[in-house]
């Protein structure tokens, strides 16, 4: 039976420095297990009295190994430094090894590092079981589970002075990436060491997951709401079709599934919900966590993250759908007769393919956008802050992500903070982080702030004009000094970030009114660019086609000329965000059809257009296929209910007798609508589905118009 030294340990209560006092590890139940490990080493031909191997791989081979595992090192190095702070002065070291057992990197107390060198516990040396016998690194690679090897449990006697705690590091698909290990003098053993190692390994895994799936929807969940945002939360990655693509180990533990079993699931089979329903819920300002039941009956609190343009072709569109539809060179697939703007609309999205430029992708033919992108290109990688101005919904965050994608920081985090959506009382803690007990309601163990999360990458401060005046001075200091001090802490954390700000407000007017600091303004506006409103752009048709391509990667519908003309005449107060929502609804309503027509548009949008352009009402009727009007006869006997097809209703008594044609000068536009609807219904024998298609309006609109006309 495996005891606590080998089985996954319970998480420690906090990141507190282990006591230097020697603690004797429990040994009950380990004898049989250790004997199995030792027998395995003996079968490999090893001797317990072997001398340490002081011949590490050649420097050139170590360089190759490190280059091959550069991404692992990038994610592990800062975590190792944090872990080192927890075990300082305990005669210990932290080791990172690859899947062959080769040590790639180590940090620790200088005195202990010298002792470790005596047994070749140093970079470039393999500590796989076939080389070093039973030890935490090599045995973890074999067992694929967190492992402690203490003192005399090491197979080779020369290593008996060590106590080692190691945990494997897995990617979101369940493939092992390497091993993280804490090794110290056996007299400095502490029972919390394994907990620290396991939590550190999970931090690396979670960062890897975020990096792998920066452009995907990620659901963070736990049975207890207060654990969301901690290392105990489960994370699953969801594709645009709702399929589960990957997960962290906490998710597997909570759901009781292997990664292979989980990747066969979808949101619908796992939680009984669709990806679109999740998007709809979390698009709301400050959405509350969802409460979802797993198939096992467990109830989970669920939040969503969209770090990266999850649906990033235009605002919310799924970039992976574009990749699936247009892999390789999109231009080569376009027919010679294809229009240039259509080819531009069908370019693959660079935010999911690093071989393409994000800024190039945003260049869709509008002259204003082209000038803006030209300016932005000149400041990339020059440590010049960027301030993006523009109305709400014009794509400020999309531009910021494209800048990040094209910069040298593309493989590092892009952290977006909406200063308008975070309550004023929480924004300081959100930005700078906090220590345990810093304020009432603070999470145990504290929290890392968004600025620190962006270390090495890009910090996007959206709606910076809504930041409280009292916090602006502290933000200015952090940006100038590149140091962050969490709430309740006296220790500053150095950060390396590129800063992009965005706002729809006039910051100069706010400076004059005393609501925005002038010094912060000049710190943020290294380059100021303004994104034009959608109504002022000349590329609306290209943008609309890209949205549809992202929403419907298979059998993408075209936009009917009448709808495109309607779009171009509309003011779009919500800009790109509103256009994306309108087309998303239309794509669902017109599923399976070759064109997006007016009857696929939502009624509230058509009514908005009608209010703005009353002379165009009824919009749909004016441009819909001309209905077949009845002859100068009346319907005396409606079809029986039994014989009526679905969506069929007999014309009301108010509709008799129906006119042969619309009056030349109707009394009101509303009456003209009602007369046309009644005529189309009569021509369709009362079939509302047929009448709605002929009129180019939805069935619900017909029901509503006739009901309102009756005064209901």
XYZ file of C-alpha atoms in Angstrom:
712
model
C 0.000 0.000 0.000
C 1.356 3.394 -1.004
C 1.382 5.948 1.804
C 1.429 9.727 1.815
C 5.049 9.938 0.703
C 4.170 8.451 -2.676
C 0.494 9.240 -3.083
C -0.561 12.795 -3.997
C -0.289 14.861 -0.855
C -2.988 17.205 0.374
C -2.326 20.806 -0.649
C -0.505 22.808 1.985
C -2.412 25.427 3.898
C -0.262 28.230 2.529
C 2.962 29.103 0.803
C 4.834 29.295 4.088
C 8.509 28.590 4.494
C 9.005 25.030 5.752
C 10.571 24.688 9.134
C 14.240 23.842 9.154
C 13.562 21.354 11.979
C 14.168 17.764 10.934
C 10.988 15.768 10.530
C 11.119 11.989 10.293
C 9.000 10.897 7.309
C 6.449 8.135 7.817
C 7.651 4.781 6.551
C 4.703 2.466 7.222
C 3.584 0.646 4.088
C 6.565 1.751 1.961
C 8.837 -1.244 2.417
C 7.147 -3.342 -0.247
C 6.996 -0.412 -2.657
C 10.667 0.499 -2.224
C 11.605 -3.154 -2.669
C 9.766 -3.217 -6.015
C 11.639 -0.136 -7.161
C 14.988 -1.578 -6.089
C 14.292 -4.872 -7.859
C 13.578 -2.910 -11.023
C 16.963 -1.169 -10.730
C 18.779 -4.445 -10.081
C 17.175 -5.880 -13.213
C 18.735 -2.979 -15.107
C 22.169 -4.202 -13.996
C 22.831 -1.405 -11.487
C 24.851 -1.852 -8.285
C 24.040 -0.080 -5.021
C 27.701 0.791 -4.536
C 28.184 2.415 -7.927
C 30.178 5.618 -7.951
C 28.478 8.811 -9.119
C 28.764 9.520 -12.837
C 30.761 12.751 -13.144
C 30.622 12.792 -16.932
C 27.644 14.904 -17.932
C 26.671 15.275 -21.567
C 28.798 17.525 -23.696
C 28.033 21.227 -23.482
C 26.789 21.232 -27.064
C 24.384 18.379 -26.266
C 23.136 20.221 -23.186
C 22.516 23.313 -25.313
C 20.502 21.182 -27.734
C 18.522 19.642 -24.859
C 17.770 23.077 -23.426
C 16.728 24.423 -26.812
C 14.466 21.431 -27.300
C 12.849 22.165 -23.932
C 13.017 25.962 -24.118
C 9.285 26.354 -23.712
C 9.285 24.153 -20.614
C 12.115 26.205 -19.128
C 10.317 29.475 -19.969
C 7.264 28.415 -17.974
C 9.177 26.673 -15.190
C 11.914 29.210 -14.425
C 9.742 31.876 -12.711
C 7.881 29.186 -10.776
C 11.188 27.718 -9.618
C 12.265 31.136 -8.365
C 9.012 31.506 -6.420
C 9.438 28.027 -4.971
C 13.014 28.831 -4.010
C 11.764 31.667 -1.834
C 9.678 29.149 0.114
C 12.551 26.736 0.820
C 15.377 29.226 1.289
C 17.901 28.334 4.014
C 16.752 24.718 4.174
C 19.808 23.087 2.520
C 17.768 22.378 -0.596
C 17.724 22.888 -4.358
C 15.123 22.860 -7.110
C 15.692 20.780 -10.225
C 13.998 20.762 -13.632
C 14.501 17.633 -15.748
C 13.193 16.627 -19.162
C 11.425 13.394 -20.070
C 14.756 11.575 -20.429
C 15.710 12.464 -16.858
C 18.379 14.936 -17.993
C 18.681 17.897 -15.624
C 18.096 21.106 -17.571
C 18.247 23.701 -14.804
C 18.756 23.927 -11.055
C 18.627 26.658 -8.424
C 19.186 26.519 -4.676
C 21.351 27.266 -1.694
C 24.958 27.621 -2.829
C 26.230 25.400 -0.029
C 23.897 22.584 -0.945
C 24.533 22.967 -4.677
C 28.200 22.207 -3.944
C 27.228 19.042 -2.065
C 24.916 18.035 -4.913
C 27.775 18.356 -7.379
C 29.574 15.565 -5.509
C 26.879 13.109 -6.636
C 26.543 14.657 -10.113
C 23.165 16.253 -9.330
C 23.870 18.996 -11.833
C 22.659 20.186 -15.279
C 23.596 17.901 -18.144
C 23.475 14.686 -16.076
C 20.744 12.095 -16.511
C 18.944 10.994 -13.366
C 16.797 8.425 -15.102
C 16.397 5.165 -13.179
C 18.625 3.224 -15.581
C 21.438 5.663 -14.725
C 20.935 6.624 -11.059
C 18.664 3.909 -9.734
C 15.730 4.745 -7.483
C 15.490 8.509 -7.075
C 12.608 10.955 -7.169
C 13.293 12.267 -10.682
C 13.829 8.924 -12.412
C 11.158 7.073 -10.458
C 8.605 9.813 -11.166
C 9.290 9.373 -14.890
C 8.532 5.665 -14.563
C 5.562 5.881 -12.185
C 4.152 9.095 -13.736
C 3.003 10.243 -10.304
C 4.404 12.509 -7.555
C 7.112 10.611 -5.701
C 9.226 11.011 -2.564
C 12.493 9.117 -2.173
C 14.065 9.675 1.238
C 17.525 8.830 2.550
C 18.285 5.107 2.342
C 15.383 4.562 -0.062
C 17.746 5.676 -2.838
C 19.127 2.653 -4.678
C 22.692 3.932 -4.892
C 24.261 4.350 -1.441
C 26.087 7.552 -2.433
C 22.716 9.291 -2.685
C 21.454 8.281 0.752
C 22.089 11.731 2.228
C 19.376 13.155 -0.030
C 15.634 13.558 0.408
C 13.842 14.210 -2.891
C 10.261 15.183 -3.723
C 9.331 15.247 -7.411
C 6.178 15.749 -9.460
C 5.601 15.150 -13.167
C 4.588 18.014 -15.460
C 1.950 17.179 -18.066
C 0.572 19.130 -21.001
C -3.224 19.571 -21.399
C -3.391 16.466 -23.608
C -1.798 14.245 -20.977
C 1.708 14.059 -22.467
C 4.549 14.293 -19.953
C 6.776 17.336 -20.393
C 9.299 16.823 -17.612
C 9.793 16.634 -13.847
C 10.047 19.289 -11.138
C 12.003 18.200 -8.069
C 13.059 19.602 -4.697
C 16.109 17.864 -3.276
C 17.692 18.560 0.099
C 19.638 17.060 2.937
C 17.644 14.175 4.438
C 17.735 15.900 7.820
C 15.842 18.886 6.376
C 12.861 16.814 5.201
C 9.495 18.521 5.706
C 6.104 16.976 5.065
C 4.883 20.092 3.209
C 7.646 19.939 0.599
C 5.749 17.560 -1.661
C 2.690 19.794 -1.468
C 4.773 22.769 -2.612
C 6.286 20.751 -5.458
C 2.907 19.500 -6.653
C 1.397 22.973 -6.569
C 4.386 24.381 -8.445
C 4.062 21.680 -11.111
C 0.407 22.573 -11.493
C 1.284 26.233 -11.894
C 3.561 25.290 -14.799
C 0.885 23.053 -16.287
C -1.752 25.780 -16.039
C 0.567 28.290 -17.722
C 1.275 25.767 -20.462
C -2.448 25.241 -20.931
C -3.055 28.990 -21.192
C -0.245 29.265 -23.717
C -1.429 26.298 -25.781
C -5.018 27.469 -25.866
C -4.747 31.252 -25.742
C -7.373 31.500 -28.493
C -9.880 29.081 -26.985
C -12.640 29.220 -24.432
C -11.514 27.975 -21.026
C -13.913 27.072 -18.241
C -12.598 27.383 -14.685
C -14.635 25.414 -12.158
C -14.765 24.002 -8.668
C -17.371 22.664 -6.294
C -16.678 25.644 -4.018
C -16.882 29.129 -5.494
C -14.003 30.502 -3.404
C -11.564 28.069 -5.035
C -12.078 29.487 -8.516
C -8.955 31.447 -9.363
C -6.725 29.249 -7.190
C -4.506 26.304 -8.081
C -7.293 24.006 -6.931
C -9.648 25.046 -9.724
C -10.259 22.743 -12.634
C -9.733 24.107 -16.137
C -11.111 22.603 -19.325
C -10.542 23.943 -22.819
C -13.483 24.005 -25.202
C -13.399 24.160 -28.987
C -15.753 26.217 -31.125
C -17.871 23.095 -31.657
C -18.155 22.426 -27.919
C -15.639 19.534 -27.889
C -13.260 19.239 -24.917
C -9.717 19.818 -26.161
C -7.683 19.674 -22.963
C -7.734 20.040 -19.201
C -5.548 20.495 -16.162
C -5.064 17.813 -13.532
C -7.425 19.423 -11.062
C -10.198 19.105 -13.636
C -9.424 15.404 -14.071
C -9.406 14.895 -10.304
C -12.741 16.650 -9.791
C -14.471 14.956 -12.712
C -12.930 11.566 -11.960
C -11.842 11.057 -15.574
C -8.664 10.360 -17.447
C -7.579 12.912 -20.037
C -8.365 10.409 -22.801
C -11.905 9.938 -21.521
C -12.445 13.653 -21.015
C -11.299 14.512 -24.541
C -14.059 12.264 -25.869
C -16.615 14.508 -24.173
C -18.258 17.755 -25.195
C -19.837 20.519 -23.131
C -23.222 19.053 -23.937
C -22.343 15.538 -22.741
C -20.322 16.777 -19.756
C -22.465 19.623 -18.417
C -25.581 19.592 -20.590
C -24.870 23.026 -22.086
C -23.639 24.371 -25.422
C -20.651 26.608 -26.096
C -22.926 29.304 -27.489
C -24.936 29.348 -24.255
C -21.705 29.843 -22.297
C -20.677 32.696 -24.586
C -24.074 34.347 -24.223
C -23.897 34.151 -20.433
C -20.381 35.523 -20.054
C -20.750 38.301 -22.613
C -22.841 40.194 -20.069
C -21.059 42.851 -17.971
C -19.728 41.365 -14.715
C -21.436 37.996 -15.232
C -21.976 35.776 -12.200
C -20.444 32.277 -12.262
C -22.649 29.621 -13.829
C -23.911 26.684 -11.815
C -23.557 23.493 -13.841
C -24.244 19.852 -13.040
C -21.792 17.251 -14.330
C -23.044 13.904 -15.591
C -22.001 12.435 -12.241
C -24.428 14.776 -10.485
C -21.722 17.041 -9.041
C -22.579 20.730 -8.899
C -19.831 23.109 -10.011
C -19.348 26.864 -9.954
C -18.047 27.805 -13.404
C -16.417 30.948 -14.762
C -15.069 31.522 -18.272
C -11.863 33.032 -19.558
C -11.194 34.338 -23.045
C -7.503 35.226 -22.677
C -6.694 35.684 -26.304
C -9.211 36.295 -29.055
C -11.296 33.219 -28.399
C -13.605 34.317 -31.136
C -11.058 36.682 -32.489
C -11.586 37.218 -36.202
C -13.757 40.198 -35.448
C -14.372 40.628 -31.738
C -15.925 37.324 -30.693
C -15.555 35.107 -33.750
C -13.805 31.709 -33.350
C -10.398 31.889 -34.999
C -10.098 28.119 -35.123
C -13.051 27.974 -37.459
C -11.198 30.202 -39.875
C -8.173 27.939 -39.735
C -10.299 24.895 -40.405
C -11.892 26.548 -43.392
C -8.826 28.221 -44.878
C -5.597 26.366 -44.033
C -2.508 27.202 -46.006
C -2.546 29.966 -48.531
C -6.023 31.380 -48.770
C -5.214 33.393 -51.821
C -4.362 30.288 -53.818
C -7.835 28.937 -53.245
C -9.622 31.988 -54.532
C -10.852 31.803 -58.106
C -9.348 34.195 -60.637
C -12.644 36.013 -60.800
C -12.823 36.458 -57.046
C -12.998 40.030 -55.878
C -10.071 41.406 -53.927
C -12.179 42.261 -50.904
C -13.592 38.751 -50.783
C -10.084 37.305 -50.828
C -9.171 39.616 -47.983
C -12.243 38.540 -46.072
C -11.171 34.910 -46.327
C -7.581 35.256 -45.177
C -6.641 32.916 -42.337
C -6.450 34.619 -38.983
C -2.875 35.219 -37.792
C -3.867 35.214 -34.138
C -4.052 31.421 -34.388
C -1.204 30.986 -36.897
C 2.096 32.644 -36.005
C 3.272 32.629 -39.635
C 0.824 35.425 -40.415
C 0.859 39.012 -39.223
C -1.992 40.113 -36.981
C -1.734 43.687 -38.214
C -1.704 42.560 -41.834
C -4.877 40.619 -41.209
C -6.620 43.715 -39.854
C -5.812 45.643 -43.042
C -9.117 45.048 -44.829
C -9.045 47.827 -47.372
C -10.145 50.873 -45.410
C -7.754 53.803 -45.875
C -8.103 55.024 -42.278
C -7.329 51.587 -40.880
C -4.337 51.241 -43.215
C -2.836 54.510 -41.959
C -3.389 53.480 -38.340
C -1.723 50.109 -38.865
C 1.216 51.742 -40.615
C 1.795 53.956 -37.575
C 1.499 51.059 -35.152
C 4.006 48.903 -37.040
C 6.687 51.546 -36.519
C 6.536 51.362 -32.709
C 6.336 47.595 -32.229
C 9.217 46.279 -30.084
C 10.446 49.806 -29.372
C 9.139 50.061 -25.791
C 6.769 52.869 -26.780
C 3.365 52.695 -25.088
C 0.321 52.674 -27.345
C -2.967 54.441 -26.596
C -5.945 53.419 -28.727
C -8.893 55.794 -28.935
C -12.282 55.046 -30.417
C -15.942 54.450 -29.740
C -17.094 51.370 -27.872
C -17.022 48.302 -30.090
C -14.594 49.594 -32.720
C -12.098 46.771 -32.101
C -9.600 48.378 -29.739
C -8.796 45.111 -28.004
C -8.522 43.309 -31.341
C -5.875 45.825 -32.438
C -4.053 45.425 -29.119
C -3.978 41.652 -29.526
C -2.674 42.008 -33.084
C 0.130 44.256 -31.831
C 1.008 41.658 -29.196
C 0.888 38.888 -31.816
C 3.339 40.724 -34.070
C 5.728 41.657 -31.272
C 8.628 39.764 -29.733
C 6.340 39.060 -26.779
C 3.891 36.934 -28.764
C 4.685 33.740 -26.841
C 4.208 35.487 -23.492
C 0.899 36.409 -21.811
C -1.526 38.964 -23.141
C -3.451 40.180 -20.083
C -6.496 42.378 -20.635
C -7.974 44.433 -17.803
C -11.254 46.283 -18.341
C -11.010 49.155 -15.900
C -14.717 49.936 -16.320
C -16.016 46.454 -15.488
C -14.187 45.937 -12.179
C -15.784 47.472 -9.073
C -13.789 50.439 -7.800
C -13.244 48.712 -4.468
C -11.585 45.713 -6.167
C -9.619 47.189 -9.044
C -6.509 47.853 -6.947
C -6.387 44.257 -5.749
C -7.098 43.027 -9.273
C -4.222 45.010 -10.759
C -1.577 44.698 -8.061
C -2.559 41.490 -6.274
C -2.636 41.047 -2.529
C -1.240 39.021 0.326
C -3.267 36.730 2.550
C -5.396 38.744 4.961
C -4.803 42.032 3.125
C -8.502 42.874 3.372
C -11.810 41.358 4.397
C -12.848 38.697 1.903
C -9.325 38.197 0.528
C -8.566 34.700 -0.681
C -6.408 32.479 1.421
C -2.842 32.581 0.113
C -3.567 35.892 -1.584
C -3.660 36.429 -5.331
C -1.276 37.444 -8.090
C -2.240 40.745 -9.712
C -2.900 41.185 -13.421
C 0.249 43.275 -13.871
C 2.431 40.463 -12.558
C 0.504 37.977 -14.685
C 1.526 40.007 -17.748
C 5.239 39.707 -16.906
C 7.172 39.186 -20.117
C 4.125 39.975 -22.228
C 1.593 42.723 -22.824
C -0.740 44.473 -20.384
C -3.851 45.863 -22.072
C -5.644 48.493 -19.972
C -9.051 48.791 -21.607
C -11.261 51.775 -20.735
C -8.363 53.386 -18.896
C -10.414 56.595 -18.672
C -12.696 54.841 -16.161
C -9.909 54.110 -13.686
C -10.510 55.808 -10.315
C -8.410 58.930 -9.833
C -7.116 57.625 -6.502
C -5.548 54.616 -8.218
C -3.991 56.440 -11.160
C -0.978 57.631 -9.159
C -0.138 54.095 -8.076
C -0.493 52.796 -11.611
C 1.798 55.556 -12.860
C 4.442 54.595 -10.316
C 4.225 50.907 -11.271
C 4.562 51.704 -14.976
C 7.506 54.010 -14.425
C 9.446 51.804 -12.023
C 8.322 48.466 -13.483
C 7.769 47.220 -9.945
C 4.563 46.073 -8.286
C 3.874 45.873 -4.570
C 0.843 43.693 -3.718
C -1.641 44.921 -1.145
C -0.531 43.951 2.341
C 3.040 43.286 1.231
C 6.280 45.204 1.701
C 8.077 43.386 -1.090
C 8.172 44.745 -4.647
C 7.971 42.404 -7.627
C 9.852 43.468 -10.789
C 7.848 43.182 -13.999
C 8.704 43.456 -17.678
C 5.621 44.476 -19.645
C 4.548 46.296 -22.772
C 1.614 48.613 -22.068
C -1.331 49.307 -24.354
C -4.160 51.525 -23.170
C -7.573 52.101 -24.722
C -10.530 54.370 -24.044
C -13.627 55.832 -25.652
C -13.370 58.953 -23.481
C -11.675 62.269 -24.263
C -8.768 62.120 -21.839
C -7.687 65.712 -22.513
C -11.107 66.952 -21.418
C -10.877 64.735 -18.347
C -7.484 66.238 -17.522
C -9.025 69.702 -17.698
C -11.847 68.552 -15.439
C -9.393 67.076 -12.950
C -10.635 63.478 -13.352
C -7.555 62.082 -15.120
C -3.918 62.637 -14.228
C -1.923 64.507 -16.825
C 1.314 62.682 -15.928
C -0.369 59.296 -16.418
C -1.763 60.468 -19.747
C 1.696 61.334 -21.036
C 3.037 58.029 -19.704
C 0.439 56.126 -21.730
C 0.391 58.082 -24.984
C 3.701 57.269 -26.596
C 1.673 56.792 -29.777
C -2.011 57.676 -29.937
C -4.154 56.185 -32.699
C -7.882 56.482 -33.240
C -9.991 53.687 -34.676
C -12.806 54.932 -36.915
C -16.416 54.038 -36.224
C -17.861 51.299 -38.414
C -20.196 53.787 -40.115
C -17.127 55.718 -41.301
C -15.308 52.691 -42.721
C -15.331 51.542 -46.330
C -14.646 47.858 -45.607
C -17.889 46.824 -43.930
C -18.545 44.111 -46.531
C -15.106 42.530 -45.933
C -15.548 42.600 -42.157
C -19.058 41.130 -42.426
C -17.832 38.286 -44.620
C -15.070 37.476 -42.139
C -17.569 37.283 -39.323
C -19.743 34.863 -41.282
C -16.707 32.818 -42.291
C -15.742 32.473 -38.634
C -19.286 31.691 -37.508
C -20.012 29.220 -40.333
C -16.691 27.679 -41.445
C -18.571 25.074 -43.440
C -21.022 26.249 -46.139
C -20.499 29.902 -45.301
C -23.545 31.876 -46.512
C -23.268 34.965 -48.659
C -24.879 38.251 -47.690
C -27.767 39.233 -49.911
C -27.185 42.543 -51.731
C -30.280 44.046 -50.115
C -28.948 43.183 -46.645
C -25.510 44.570 -47.460
C -27.117 47.789 -48.697
C -29.102 47.946 -45.485
C -25.929 47.472 -43.433
C -24.120 50.232 -45.290
C -26.970 52.667 -44.709
C -27.175 51.937 -40.976
C -25.251 54.001 -38.380
C -24.075 51.026 -36.246
C -23.960 52.690 -32.816
C -22.481 49.450 -31.421
C -19.861 49.270 -34.192
C -18.107 45.940 -34.836
C -19.523 44.334 -31.725
C -23.079 45.068 -32.840
C -22.386 43.860 -36.385
C -20.932 40.616 -35.018
C -23.998 39.977 -32.862
C -26.416 40.768 -35.712
C -24.618 38.408 -38.086
C -24.256 35.692 -35.484
C -28.029 35.678 -34.989
C -28.615 35.787 -38.745
C -26.255 32.847 -39.280
C -28.234 30.765 -36.802
C -31.598 31.773 -38.292
C -30.363 31.070 -41.818
C -28.575 27.804 -41.068
C -28.399 25.689 -44.206
C -29.349 28.499 -46.569
C -27.019 29.984 -49.146
C -27.698 33.657 -48.383
C -28.330 35.826 -45.359
C -31.576 37.613 -46.175
C -33.571 40.220 -44.319
C -35.940 37.703 -42.775
C -32.909 36.179 -41.002
C -32.204 39.431 -39.149
C -33.601 39.879 -35.661
C -36.776 41.901 -35.268
C -35.241 44.335 -32.795
C -32.457 45.180 -35.251
C -34.966 45.761 -38.042
C -36.983 47.971 -35.725
C -33.829 49.936 -34.843
C -33.215 50.518 -38.515
C -36.840 51.478 -39.000
C -36.640 54.041 -36.216
C -33.488 55.548 -37.697
C -34.813 55.425 -41.272
C -38.602 55.656 -41.038
C -38.902 56.318 -44.745
C -37.554 52.821 -45.384
C -40.288 50.999 -43.446
C -41.360 48.357 -43.935
C -37.729 47.436 -44.647
C -38.188 43.782 -45.409
C -41.297 44.269 -47.461
C -39.711 46.944 -49.606
C -36.976 44.629 -50.852
C -38.402 41.164 -50.323
C -39.377 38.932 -53.219
C -42.704 40.236 -54.447
C -45.506 38.138 -52.923
C -48.136 36.537 -55.087
C -51.216 38.649 -54.379
C -54.632 37.001 -54.445
C -57.055 37.568 -57.244
C -60.148 39.684 -56.673
C -61.868 36.917 -54.772
C -62.328 36.148 -51.119
C -61.573 33.048 -49.057
C -64.926 31.769 -47.938
C -63.871 28.434 -46.421
C -60.532 28.254 -44.607
C -58.688 24.944 -44.529
C -59.586 22.697 -41.634
C -57.281 22.557 -38.667
C -56.557 18.914 -39.336
C -55.516 19.573 -42.887
C -53.520 22.729 -42.141
C -49.740 22.254 -42.310
C -47.470 23.306 -39.460
C -47.189 27.085 -38.949
C -50.498 27.524 -40.769
C -53.391 29.574 -39.476
C -56.584 30.649 -41.225
C -56.885 34.323 -41.931
C -58.757 36.195 -39.255
C -62.228 37.570 -39.778
C -60.663 41.019 -39.812
C -58.972 40.081 -43.068
C -62.193 39.516 -45.056
C -62.647 40.624 -47.708
C -58.970 40.895 -48.684
C -58.135 43.642 -51.130
C -56.930 42.690 -54.566
C -54.042 45.124 -54.218
C -52.601 47.571 -51.734
C -54.248 50.971 -51.782
C -52.225 53.497 -53.690
C -52.050 55.903 -50.753
C -52.310 54.001 -47.458
C -53.351 55.973 -44.434
C -50.264 54.886 -42.435
C -47.145 52.821 -43.017
C -48.347 50.381 -40.365
C -51.564 49.762 -42.251
C -49.565 49.149 -45.416
C -47.586 46.489 -43.559
C -50.699 44.752 -42.289
C -52.337 44.797 -45.714
C -49.260 43.285 -47.349
C -48.988 40.580 -44.656
C -52.656 39.657 -45.102
C -52.271 39.530 -48.855
C -49.228 37.275 -48.597
C -51.029 34.999 -46.133
C -54.000 34.693 -48.464
C -51.730 33.861 -51.395
C -49.994 31.194 -49.254
C -53.309 29.667 -48.127
C -52.627 30.785 -44.587
C -49.180 29.120 -44.394
C -47.137 31.498 -42.265
C -43.789 29.896 -43.159
C -44.383 30.426 -46.880
C -45.659 33.961 -46.325
C -42.693 34.898 -44.152
C -40.240 33.748 -46.847
C -42.091 35.653 -49.550
C -42.145 38.808 -47.453
C -38.601 38.410 -46.159
C -39.650 38.690 -42.506
C -39.764 36.195 -39.658
C -42.816 34.195 -38.605
C -42.698 35.883 -35.214
C -43.016 39.257 -36.901
C -46.173 38.133 -38.714
C -47.725 36.867 -35.490
C -46.786 40.049 -33.680
C -48.017 42.449 -36.365
C -51.394 40.774 -36.656
C -51.767 40.535 -32.890
C -50.929 44.215 -32.402
C -53.358 45.163 -35.163
C -56.111 43.501 -33.160
C -55.179 45.601 -30.159
C -54.046 42.640 -28.044
